[in-house]
Amino acid sequence: MPADENTAAEATEARRGRGGRGERGGAAARRAARSGGGPGQQLTYVTRKLPVYEVLGEEGIALIEANADTVLEEVGIEFRGDAEALALWKEAGAEVKGERIHFPKGLCRSLLSTAPSIFTQHARNPERSVQIGGDATVFAPVYGPPFVRDLDGNRRYATVEDFRNFVKLAYMAPNIHHSGGTVCEPVDVPVNKRHLDMVYAHMRFSDKPFMGSVTAPERAEDTVAMAKILFGEDFVDQNTVIISLINANSPMVFDETMLGAAKVYARHNQATIITPFILAGAMSPVTVAGTLTQVLAEVLAGAAFTQLVRPGAPVVFGTFASSISMQSGAPTFGTPEPSLVSYGAAQLARRLGLPFRTGGSLTASKVSDAQAAYESANTLNSTMLAGTNFVLHAAGWLEGGLVSSYEKFMMDVDQLGMQQRIAEGVDLSENGQAMDAIREVGPGSHYLGCAHTQANFQTAFYRSAIADNNSYEQWSSEGEKAAHQRAGQLARQWLDTYQAPALDEAIDEALKDFVARKKDSMPDAFS
């Protein structure tokens, strides 16, 4: 983190009243270290020490870029319902025909020269601030489902209590670095007011960074206003404290709602993730190259627009690309083609010098079964190997994004710990080489009692908090629990022991007063 950002964060810490968790010691801490952490043992964002995996050579990348330039110039991108956006593009030198923008070659890339390749998203607890871009990977929870699968196995509409529970679990999860955004949609709160409860929950029940509301420009403004209460107005203007998801309405449309929210956040120097939401075969061509061409064109137009609003505003190259069953039209996950799109899009993002977002633990399965595990693993592995910087839907996604699952959340968190361990690469230090152990043991003996093993056994191997590696007899005596049942039990334990991070009472009261006044200013609306 640059020195000036450190200084600003330190200067506001006392006023914001951070803190709350005490570090655990002894056996509990050692168990947490083996399993990648536990409540109270938080890990920083991933710093990848492994090379990225690339599927396109220079010729392939250049071809996709040229095709995207052709799409931008000849086909164009529609910016619907926003006269200011059309005026900004016309002033920048684009050709405006109605609501369709045609972009001269090189215009979008030229505008993006002001966007940062790496930035810090600050949390109210400076120890939880994250780097977006470079060799960093940040895991954020599931986003958007209207349903939950609860700890009693019921599939039902999500409530604000579910929302708070997922925020608490993400706060406690050592391998989740970010509180996320709409971790589920609390349908028991009016549509026009629920964003206030969601943003407040992220601010009060966690001290990790969070995402803002994008369902209306006014709700984005509310998010920024609340952030100014939490962080201070000057700090928000000079630093990124919010990151928000701006979806293209693929194919090749940005609508009034997304444009309005993007303008609010960009003007306030807050980050946006410009993400084409694509189900290939329906919202993009059926081919990987065709989908990558459309993704790049949409991101170039949307990301460049943020720089028209405020040069230097942080922006992320996003993609959410899945495929559909050509027999039923249903979305599919964990299949080869979306992984190839992720790899290719990551390469395109690096060429542009922008941070990259994709992937997660995605599945179409209705329950936390083998299908869910395989599809999620396939998606997550390619997400990590691609070099993704911001991973949305990293934990809890079920049923094609319709459901936030408590059990799946815990199972995914366990897998994220493994990914974080893999990303550390191979330890080639003197201790990692273990030559003293090899000399001590020699031929024909074993390493269990040697000094090197004794010094390293507590943290030598990742220890899953979910998997059962015991004997059949022990597993049977403990109730023959399947993985999802053990995950559910762990979720209950975490929620039972949750303690909120400290927050200055004056700031908390100011936030609650803001929420109450905003709610009182408008009648309830459920549509």
JSON list of C-alpha atoms in Angstrom, two decimals, residues 81-285:
[
{"chain": "A", "resi": 81, "resn": "GLY", "atom": "CA", "xyz": [-31.96, 5.90, -21.66]},
{"chain": "A", "resi": 82, "resn": "ASP", "atom": "CA", "xyz": [-29.07, 8.16, -20.69]},
{"chain": "A", "resi": 83, "resn": "ALA", "atom": "CA", "xyz": [-28.76, 11.44, -22.61]},
{"chain": "A", "resi": 84, "resn": "GLU", "atom": "CA", "xyz": [-25.70, 12.47, -20.61]},
{"chain": "A", "resi": 85, "resn": "ALA", "atom": "CA", "xyz": [-23.87, 9.30, -21.66]},
{"chain": "A", "resi": 86, "resn": "LEU", "atom": "CA", "xyz": [-24.63, 9.98, -25.32]},
{"chain": "A", "resi": 87, "resn": "ALA", "atom": "CA", "xyz": [-23.40, 13.56, -24.97]},
{"chain": "A", "resi": 88, "resn": "LEU", "atom": "CA", "xyz": [-20.18, 12.45, -23.29]},
{"chain": "A", "resi": 89, "resn": "TRP", "atom": "CA", "xyz": [-19.44, 9.99, -26.08]},
{"chain": "A", "resi": 90, "resn": "LYS", "atom": "CA", "xyz": [-20.20, 12.53, -28.78]},
{"chain": "A", "resi": 91, "resn": "GLU", "atom": "CA", "xyz": [-17.86, 15.03, -27.15]},
{"chain": "A", "resi": 92, "resn": "ALA", "atom": "CA", "xyz": [-15.15, 12.33, -26.94]},
{"chain": "A", "resi": 93, "resn": "GLY", "atom": "CA", "xyz": [-15.29, 11.79, -30.71]},
{"chain": "A", "resi": 94, "resn": "ALA", "atom": "CA", "xyz": [-17.58, 8.77, -31.06]},
{"chain": "A", "resi": 95, "resn": "GLU", "atom": "CA", "xyz": [-20.35, 8.62, -33.65]},
{"chain": "A", "resi": 96, "resn": "VAL", "atom": "CA", "xyz": [-23.76, 8.70, -31.99]},
{"chain": "A", "resi": 97, "resn": "LYS", "atom": "CA", "xyz": [-26.73, 7.35, -33.95]},
{"chain": "A", "resi": 98, "resn": "GLY", "atom": "CA", "xyz": [-29.78, 7.45, -31.74]},
{"chain": "A", "resi": 99, "resn": "GLU", "atom": "CA", "xyz": [-28.73, 5.44, -28.70]},
{"chain": "A", "resi": 100, "resn": "ARG", "atom": "CA", "xyz": [-26.09, 3.43, -30.54]},
{"chain": "A", "resi": 101, "resn": "ILE", "atom": "CA", "xyz": [-22.47, 4.47, -30.24]},
{"chain": "A", "resi": 102, "resn": "HIS", "atom": "CA", "xyz": [-19.89, 3.69, -32.91]},
{"chain": "A", "resi": 103, "resn": "PHE", "atom": "CA", "xyz": [-16.32, 3.98, -31.67]},
{"chain": "A", "resi": 104, "resn": "PRO", "atom": "CA", "xyz": [-13.33, 4.95, -33.81]},
{"chain": "A", "resi": 105, "resn": "LYS", "atom": "CA", "xyz": [-10.50, 2.45, -33.53]},
{"chain": "A", "resi": 106, "resn": "GLY", "atom": "CA", "xyz": [-8.33, 3.13, -30.52]},
{"chain": "A", "resi": 107, "resn": "LEU", "atom": "CA", "xyz": [-10.73, 5.55, -28.76]},
{"chain": "A", "resi": 108, "resn": "CYS", "atom": "CA", "xyz": [-11.68, 3.25, -25.88]},
{"chain": "A", "resi": 109, "resn": "ARG", "atom": "CA", "xyz": [-8.13, 2.07, -25.29]},
{"chain": "A", "resi": 110, "resn": "SER", "atom": "CA", "xyz": [-6.93, 5.66, -25.30]},
{"chain": "A", "resi": 111, "resn": "LEU", "atom": "CA", "xyz": [-9.49, 6.61, -22.65]},
{"chain": "A", "resi": 112, "resn": "LEU", "atom": "CA", "xyz": [-8.51, 3.63, -20.51]},
{"chain": "A", "resi": 113, "resn": "SER", "atom": "CA", "xyz": [-4.93, 4.88, -20.23]},
{"chain": "A", "resi": 114, "resn": "THR", "atom": "CA", "xyz": [-6.04, 6.81, -17.13]},
{"chain": "A", "resi": 115, "resn": "ALA", "atom": "CA", "xyz": [-7.48, 3.77, -15.33]},
{"chain": "A", "resi": 116, "resn": "PRO", "atom": "CA", "xyz": [-5.24, 2.26, -12.59]},
{"chain": "A", "resi": 117, "resn": "SER", "atom": "CA", "xyz": [-3.88, -1.24, -13.14]},
{"chain": "A", "resi": 118, "resn": "ILE", "atom": "CA", "xyz": [-3.73, -1.83, -9.36]},
{"chain": "A", "resi": 119, "resn": "PHE", "atom": "CA", "xyz": [-5.66, -0.14, -6.58]},
{"chain": "A", "resi": 120, "resn": "THR", "atom": "CA", "xyz": [-6.46, -0.68, -2.92]},
{"chain": "A", "resi": 121, "resn": "GLN", "atom": "CA", "xyz": [-10.00, -1.11, -1.68]},
{"chain": "A", "resi": 122, "resn": "HIS", "atom": "CA", "xyz": [-9.93, 0.09, 1.89]},
{"chain": "A", "resi": 123, "resn": "ALA", "atom": "CA", "xyz": [-11.83, -1.64, 4.67]},
{"chain": "A", "resi": 124, "resn": "ARG", "atom": "CA", "xyz": [-12.79, 0.08, 7.91]},
{"chain": "A", "resi": 125, "resn": "ASN", "atom": "CA", "xyz": [-10.25, -2.23, 9.51]},
{"chain": "A", "resi": 126, "resn": "PRO", "atom": "CA", "xyz": [-7.00, -1.42, 7.65]},
{"chain": "A", "resi": 127, "resn": "GLU", "atom": "CA", "xyz": [-5.81, -5.00, 8.20]},
{"chain": "A", "resi": 128, "resn": "ARG", "atom": "CA", "xyz": [-8.68, -6.13, 5.95]},
{"chain": "A", "resi": 129, "resn": "SER", "atom": "CA", "xyz": [-7.97, -3.76, 3.05]},
{"chain": "A", "resi": 130, "resn": "VAL", "atom": "CA", "xyz": [-7.33, -5.60, -0.22]},
{"chain": "A", "resi": 131, "resn": "GLN", "atom": "CA", "xyz": [-5.30, -5.09, -3.35]},
{"chain": "A", "resi": 132, "resn": "ILE", "atom": "CA", "xyz": [-7.25, -5.31, -6.58]},
{"chain": "A", "resi": 133, "resn": "GLY", "atom": "CA", "xyz": [-4.97, -6.15, -9.50]},
{"chain": "A", "resi": 134, "resn": "GLY", "atom": "CA", "xyz": [-1.43, -7.36, -10.06]},
{"chain": "A", "resi": 135, "resn": "ASP", "atom": "CA", "xyz": [-0.62, -10.70, -8.43]},
{"chain": "A", "resi": 136, "resn": "ALA", "atom": "CA", "xyz": [-3.45, -10.42, -5.88]},
{"chain": "A", "resi": 137, "resn": "THR", "atom": "CA", "xyz": [-6.61, -12.54, -5.76]},
{"chain": "A", "resi": 138, "resn": "VAL", "atom": "CA", "xyz": [-9.56, -11.52, -3.58]},
{"chain": "A", "resi": 139, "resn": "PHE", "atom": "CA", "xyz": [-12.35, -13.98, -2.74]},
{"chain": "A", "resi": 140, "resn": "ALA", "atom": "CA", "xyz": [-15.89, -12.54, -2.34]},
{"chain": "A", "resi": 141, "resn": "PRO", "atom": "CA", "xyz": [-19.10, -14.46, -1.56]},
{"chain": "A", "resi": 142, "resn": "VAL", "atom": "CA", "xyz": [-22.06, -15.35, -3.75]},
{"chain": "A", "resi": 143, "resn": "TYR", "atom": "CA", "xyz": [-24.04, -12.41, -5.15]},
{"chain": "A", "resi": 144, "resn": "GLY", "atom": "CA", "xyz": [-27.71, -12.00, -6.04]},
{"chain": "A", "resi": 145, "resn": "PRO", "atom": "CA", "xyz": [-29.79, -15.11, -5.21]},
{"chain": "A", "resi": 146, "resn": "PRO", "atom": "CA", "xyz": [-33.43, -14.52, -4.16]},
{"chain": "A", "resi": 147, "resn": "PHE", "atom": "CA", "xyz": [-33.60, -17.92, -2.43]},
{"chain": "A", "resi": 148, "resn": "VAL", "atom": "CA", "xyz": [-31.62, -19.65, 0.30]},
{"chain": "A", "resi": 149, "resn": "ARG", "atom": "CA", "xyz": [-31.20, -23.28, 1.23]},
{"chain": "A", "resi": 150, "resn": "ASP", "atom": "CA", "xyz": [-31.17, -23.02, 4.98]},
{"chain": "A", "resi": 151, "resn": "LEU", "atom": "CA", "xyz": [-29.61, -25.17, 7.70]},
{"chain": "A", "resi": 152, "resn": "ASP", "atom": "CA", "xyz": [-32.80, -27.21, 8.01]},
{"chain": "A", "resi": 153, "resn": "GLY", "atom": "CA", "xyz": [-32.59, -28.17, 4.33]},
{"chain": "A", "resi": 154, "resn": "ASN", "atom": "CA", "xyz": [-35.43, -25.89, 3.22]},
{"chain": "A", "resi": 155, "resn": "ARG", "atom": "CA", "xyz": [-35.38, -23.94, -0.04]},
{"chain": "A", "resi": 156, "resn": "ARG", "atom": "CA", "xyz": [-37.19, -20.66, 0.62]},
{"chain": "A", "resi": 157, "resn": "TYR", "atom": "CA", "xyz": [-37.11, -16.97, -0.12]},
{"chain": "A", "resi": 158, "resn": "ALA", "atom": "CA", "xyz": [-34.22, -15.12, 1.53]},
{"chain": "A", "resi": 159, "resn": "THR", "atom": "CA", "xyz": [-34.82, -12.76, 4.44]},
{"chain": "A", "resi": 160, "resn": "VAL", "atom": "CA", "xyz": [-32.81, -9.90, 5.88]},
{"chain": "A", "resi": 161, "resn": "GLU", "atom": "CA", "xyz": [-31.82, -12.25, 8.71]},
{"chain": "A", "resi": 162, "resn": "ASP", "atom": "CA", "xyz": [-30.32, -14.62, 6.14]},
{"chain": "A", "resi": 163, "resn": "PHE", "atom": "CA", "xyz": [-28.49, -11.68, 4.64]},
{"chain": "A", "resi": 164, "resn": "ARG", "atom": "CA", "xyz": [-26.99, -10.77, 8.00]},
{"chain": "A", "resi": 165, "resn": "ASN", "atom": "CA", "xyz": [-26.05, -14.40, 8.62]},
{"chain": "A", "resi": 166, "resn": "PHE", "atom": "CA", "xyz": [-24.10, -14.63, 5.36]},
{"chain": "A", "resi": 167, "resn": "VAL", "atom": "CA", "xyz": [-22.33, -11.36, 6.13]},
{"chain": "A", "resi": 168, "resn": "LYS", "atom": "CA", "xyz": [-21.37, -12.80, 9.53]},
{"chain": "A", "resi": 169, "resn": "LEU", "atom": "CA", "xyz": [-20.13, -16.05, 7.99]},
{"chain": "A", "resi": 170, "resn": "ALA", "atom": "CA", "xyz": [-18.08, -14.16, 5.41]},
{"chain": "A", "resi": 171, "resn": "TYR", "atom": "CA", "xyz": [-16.64, -12.02, 8.20]},
{"chain": "A", "resi": 172, "resn": "MET", "atom": "CA", "xyz": [-15.62, -15.10, 10.16]},
{"chain": "A", "resi": 173, "resn": "ALA", "atom": "CA", "xyz": [-14.36, -17.10, 7.17]},
{"chain": "A", "resi": 174, "resn": "PRO", "atom": "CA", "xyz": [-10.55, -16.95, 7.07]},
{"chain": "A", "resi": 175, "resn": "ASN", "atom": "CA", "xyz": [-10.38, -17.50, 3.32]},
{"chain": "A", "resi": 176, "resn": "ILE", "atom": "CA", "xyz": [-13.01, -14.91, 2.37]},
{"chain": "A", "resi": 177, "resn": "HIS", "atom": "CA", "xyz": [-11.30, -11.55, 2.00]},
{"chain": "A", "resi": 178, "resn": "HIS", "atom": "CA", "xyz": [-14.34, -9.47, 1.10]},
{"chain": "A", "resi": 179, "resn": "SER", "atom": "CA", "xyz": [-17.87, -9.07, 2.47]},
{"chain": "A", "resi": 180, "resn": "GLY", "atom": "CA", "xyz": [-19.36, -9.00, -1.03]},
{"chain": "A", "resi": 181, "resn": "GLY", "atom": "CA", "xyz": [-22.62, -7.32, -1.99]},
{"chain": "A", "resi": 182, "resn": "THR", "atom": "CA", "xyz": [-26.08, -8.85, -2.36]},
{"chain": "A", "resi": 183, "resn": "VAL", "atom": "CA", "xyz": [-25.12, -12.14, -0.69]},
{"chain": "A", "resi": 184, "resn": "CYS", "atom": "CA", "xyz": [-28.82, -12.96, -0.96]},
{"chain": "A", "resi": 185, "resn": "GLU", "atom": "CA", "xyz": [-31.84, -10.82, -1.81]},
{"chain": "A", "resi": 186, "resn": "PRO", "atom": "CA", "xyz": [-33.86, -10.08, 1.37]},
{"chain": "A", "resi": 187, "resn": "VAL", "atom": "CA", "xyz": [-37.35, -10.20, -0.10]},
{"chain": "A", "resi": 188, "resn": "ASP", "atom": "CA", "xyz": [-39.04, -9.46, 3.26]},
{"chain": "A", "resi": 189, "resn": "VAL", "atom": "CA", "xyz": [-37.84, -5.84, 2.99]},
{"chain": "A", "resi": 190, "resn": "PRO", "atom": "CA", "xyz": [-39.38, -3.41, 0.44]},
{"chain": "A", "resi": 191, "resn": "VAL", "atom": "CA", "xyz": [-37.45, -3.24, -2.82]},
{"chain": "A", "resi": 192, "resn": "ASN", "atom": "CA", "xyz": [-36.84, 0.49, -2.55]},
{"chain": "A", "resi": 193, "resn": "LYS", "atom": "CA", "xyz": [-35.46, 0.21, 1.00]},
{"chain": "A", "resi": 194, "resn": "ARG", "atom": "CA", "xyz": [-33.62, -3.09, 1.23]},
{"chain": "A", "resi": 195, "resn": "HIS", "atom": "CA", "xyz": [-30.35, -1.62, -0.09]},
{"chain": "A", "resi": 196, "resn": "LEU", "atom": "CA", "xyz": [-30.13, 0.44, 3.10]},
{"chain": "A", "resi": 197, "resn": "ASP", "atom": "CA", "xyz": [-30.35, -2.66, 5.29]},
{"chain": "A", "resi": 198, "resn": "MET", "atom": "CA", "xyz": [-27.85, -4.53, 3.13]},
{"chain": "A", "resi": 199, "resn": "VAL", "atom": "CA", "xyz": [-25.21, -1.80, 3.09]},
{"chain": "A", "resi": 200, "resn": "TYR", "atom": "CA", "xyz": [-25.63, -1.22, 6.81]},
{"chain": "A", "resi": 201, "resn": "ALA", "atom": "CA", "xyz": [-25.22, -4.96, 7.49]},
{"chain": "A", "resi": 202, "resn": "HIS", "atom": "CA", "xyz": [-21.90, -5.00, 5.64]},
{"chain": "A", "resi": 203, "resn": "MET", "atom": "CA", "xyz": [-20.73, -1.97, 7.60]},
{"chain": "A", "resi": 204, "resn": "ARG", "atom": "CA", "xyz": [-21.91, -3.13, 11.02]},
{"chain": "A", "resi": 205, "resn": "PHE", "atom": "CA", "xyz": [-21.50, -6.91, 11.06]},
{"chain": "A", "resi": 206, "resn": "SER", "atom": "CA", "xyz": [-18.15, -7.04, 9.23]},
{"chain": "A", "resi": 207, "resn": "ASP", "atom": "CA", "xyz": [-15.02, -4.94, 8.97]},
{"chain": "A", "resi": 208, "resn": "LYS", "atom": "CA", "xyz": [-14.02, -6.31, 5.56]},
{"chain": "A", "resi": 209, "resn": "PRO", "atom": "CA", "xyz": [-14.45, -4.33, 2.31]},
{"chain": "A", "resi": 210, "resn": "PHE", "atom": "CA", "xyz": [-17.88, -4.47, 0.68]},
{"chain": "A", "resi": 211, "resn": "MET", "atom": "CA", "xyz": [-19.84, -3.80, -2.52]},
{"chain": "A", "resi": 212, "resn": "GLY", "atom": "CA", "xyz": [-22.38, -1.09, -3.23]},
{"chain": "A", "resi": 213, "resn": "SER", "atom": "CA", "xyz": [-25.97, -1.04, -4.46]},
{"chain": "A", "resi": 214, "resn": "VAL", "atom": "CA", "xyz": [-26.49, -0.71, -8.22]},
{"chain": "A", "resi": 215, "resn": "THR", "atom": "CA", "xyz": [-30.25, -1.23, -8.61]},
{"chain": "A", "resi": 216, "resn": "ALA", "atom": "CA", "xyz": [-30.85, 2.52, -9.04]},
{"chain": "A", "resi": 217, "resn": "PRO", "atom": "CA", "xyz": [-28.61, 5.59, -9.19]},
{"chain": "A", "resi": 218, "resn": "GLU", "atom": "CA", "xyz": [-30.27, 6.92, -6.04]},
{"chain": "A", "resi": 219, "resn": "ARG", "atom": "CA", "xyz": [-29.33, 3.72, -4.19]},
{"chain": "A", "resi": 220, "resn": "ALA", "atom": "CA", "xyz": [-25.75, 4.11, -5.35]},
{"chain": "A", "resi": 221, "resn": "GLU", "atom": "CA", "xyz": [-25.82, 7.64, -3.95]},
{"chain": "A", "resi": 222, "resn": "ASP", "atom": "CA", "xyz": [-27.11, 6.26, -0.63]},
{"chain": "A", "resi": 223, "resn": "THR", "atom": "CA", "xyz": [-24.22, 3.79, -0.56]},
{"chain": "A", "resi": 224, "resn": "VAL", "atom": "CA", "xyz": [-21.69, 6.58, -1.07]},
{"chain": "A", "resi": 225, "resn": "ALA", "atom": "CA", "xyz": [-23.37, 8.74, 1.58]},
{"chain": "A", "resi": 226, "resn": "MET", "atom": "CA", "xyz": [-23.19, 5.90, 4.10]},
{"chain": "A", "resi": 227, "resn": "ALA", "atom": "CA", "xyz": [-19.55, 5.26, 3.20]},
{"chain": "A", "resi": 228, "resn": "LYS", "atom": "CA", "xyz": [-18.80, 8.92, 3.93]},
{"chain": "A", "resi": 229, "resn": "ILE", "atom": "CA", "xyz": [-20.33, 8.52, 7.39]},
{"chain": "A", "resi": 230, "resn": "LEU", "atom": "CA", "xyz": [-18.21, 5.42, 7.99]},
{"chain": "A", "resi": 231, "resn": "PHE", "atom": "CA", "xyz": [-14.90, 6.60, 6.52]},
{"chain": "A", "resi": 232, "resn": "GLY", "atom": "CA", "xyz": [-15.14, 10.38, 6.34]},
{"chain": "A", "resi": 233, "resn": "GLU", "atom": "CA", "xyz": [-15.98, 12.48, 3.28]},
{"chain": "A", "resi": 234, "resn": "ASP", "atom": "CA", "xyz": [-12.42, 13.43, 2.31]},
{"chain": "A", "resi": 235, "resn": "PHE", "atom": "CA", "xyz": [-11.18, 9.88, 2.70]},
{"chain": "A", "resi": 236, "resn": "VAL", "atom": "CA", "xyz": [-13.90, 8.56, 0.37]},
{"chain": "A", "resi": 237, "resn": "ASP", "atom": "CA", "xyz": [-13.11, 11.18, -2.26]},
{"chain": "A", "resi": 238, "resn": "GLN", "atom": "CA", "xyz": [-9.42, 10.28, -2.29]},
{"chain": "A", "resi": 239, "resn": "ASN", "atom": "CA", "xyz": [-9.60, 6.51, -1.76]},
{"chain": "A", "resi": 240, "resn": "THR", "atom": "CA", "xyz": [-11.57, 3.51, -2.98]},
{"chain": "A", "resi": 241, "resn": "VAL", "atom": "CA", "xyz": [-13.84, 2.10, -0.26]},
{"chain": "A", "resi": 242, "resn": "ILE", "atom": "CA", "xyz": [-16.62, 0.64, -2.47]},
{"chain": "A", "resi": 243, "resn": "ILE", "atom": "CA", "xyz": [-16.52, -1.71, -5.44]},
{"chain": "A", "resi": 244, "resn": "SER", "atom": "CA", "xyz": [-19.72, -2.36, -7.39]},
{"chain": "A", "resi": 245, "resn": "LEU", "atom": "CA", "xyz": [-20.93, -4.68, -10.14]},
{"chain": "A", "resi": 246, "resn": "ILE", "atom": "CA", "xyz": [-22.06, -3.04, -13.40]},
{"chain": "A", "resi": 247, "resn": "ASN", "atom": "CA", "xyz": [-23.50, -5.65, -15.78]},
{"chain": "A", "resi": 248, "resn": "ALA", "atom": "CA", "xyz": [-23.75, -5.15, -19.51]},
{"chain": "A", "resi": 249, "resn": "ASN", "atom": "CA", "xyz": [-27.15, -6.21, -20.80]},
{"chain": "A", "resi": 250, "resn": "SER", "atom": "CA", "xyz": [-25.58, -8.53, -23.34]},
{"chain": "A", "resi": 251, "resn": "PRO", "atom": "CA", "xyz": [-25.52, -8.52, -26.27]},
{"chain": "A", "resi": 252, "resn": "MET", "atom": "CA", "xyz": [-24.01, -5.05, -26.61]},
{"chain": "A", "resi": 253, "resn": "VAL", "atom": "CA", "xyz": [-26.35, -2.94, -24.46]},
{"chain": "A", "resi": 254, "resn": "PHE", "atom": "CA", "xyz": [-25.86, -0.84, -21.33]},
{"chain": "A", "resi": 255, "resn": "ASP", "atom": "CA", "xyz": [-29.16, 0.18, -19.80]},
{"chain": "A", "resi": 256, "resn": "GLU", "atom": "CA", "xyz": [-30.18, 3.30, -17.89]},
{"chain": "A", "resi": 257, "resn": "THR", "atom": "CA", "xyz": [-29.96, 1.68, -14.45]},
{"chain": "A", "resi": 258, "resn": "MET", "atom": "CA", "xyz": [-26.43, 0.36, -14.86]},
{"chain": "A", "resi": 259, "resn": "LEU", "atom": "CA", "xyz": [-25.22, 3.56, -16.51]},
{"chain": "A", "resi": 260, "resn": "GLY", "atom": "CA", "xyz": [-26.69, 5.66, -13.73]},
{"chain": "A", "resi": 261, "resn": "ALA", "atom": "CA", "xyz": [-25.02, 3.61, -11.00]},
{"chain": "A", "resi": 262, "resn": "ALA", "atom": "CA", "xyz": [-21.71, 3.55, -12.89]},
{"chain": "A", "resi": 263, "resn": "LYS", "atom": "CA", "xyz": [-21.74, 7.35, -13.15]},
{"chain": "A", "resi": 264, "resn": "VAL", "atom": "CA", "xyz": [-22.38, 7.77, -9.42]},
{"chain": "A", "resi": 265, "resn": "TYR", "atom": "CA", "xyz": [-19.52, 5.51, -8.37]},
{"chain": "A", "resi": 266, "resn": "ALA", "atom": "CA", "xyz": [-17.05, 6.81, -10.95]},
{"chain": "A", "resi": 267, "resn": "ARG", "atom": "CA", "xyz": [-17.75, 10.45, -9.99]},
{"chain": "A", "resi": 268, "resn": "HIS", "atom": "CA", "xyz": [-16.99, 9.57, -6.38]},
{"chain": "A", "resi": 269, "resn": "ASN", "atom": "CA", "xyz": [-13.76, 7.76, -7.30]},
{"chain": "A", "resi": 270, "resn": "GLN", "atom": "CA", "xyz": [-15.23, 4.39, -6.37]},
{"chain": "A", "resi": 271, "resn": "ALA", "atom": "CA", "xyz": [-14.54, 1.18, -8.28]},
{"chain": "A", "resi": 272, "resn": "THR", "atom": "CA", "xyz": [-16.81, -0.52, -10.77]},
{"chain": "A", "resi": 273, "resn": "ILE", "atom": "CA", "xyz": [-16.58, -3.99, -12.28]},
{"chain": "A", "resi": 274, "resn": "ILE", "atom": "CA", "xyz": [-17.79, -3.78, -15.89]},
{"chain": "A", "resi": 275, "resn": "THR", "atom": "CA", "xyz": [-19.11, -7.27, -16.54]},
{"chain": "A", "resi": 276, "resn": "PRO", "atom": "CA", "xyz": [-20.87, -8.68, -19.59]},
{"chain": "A", "resi": 277, "resn": "PHE", "atom": "CA", "xyz": [-23.33, -11.24, -18.22]},
{"chain": "A", "resi": 278, "resn": "ILE", "atom": "CA", "xyz": [-23.25, -13.93, -20.87]},
{"chain": "A", "resi": 279, "resn": "LEU", "atom": "CA", "xyz": [-24.88, -17.29, -21.39]},
{"chain": "A", "resi": 280, "resn": "ALA", "atom": "CA", "xyz": [-23.11, -18.29, -24.58]},
{"chain": "A", "resi": 281, "resn": "GLY", "atom": "CA", "xyz": [-25.46, -19.46, -27.29]},
{"chain": "A", "resi": 282, "resn": "ALA", "atom": "CA", "xyz": [-28.16, -17.04, -26.13]},
{"chain": "A", "resi": 283, "resn": "MET", "atom": "CA", "xyz": [-26.34, -13.80, -25.29]},
{"chain": "A", "resi": 284, "resn": "SER", "atom": "CA", "xyz": [-23.16, -14.33, -27.32]},
{"chain": "A", "resi": 285, "resn": "PRO", "atom": "CA", "xyz": [-22.03, -16.61, -30.14]}
]
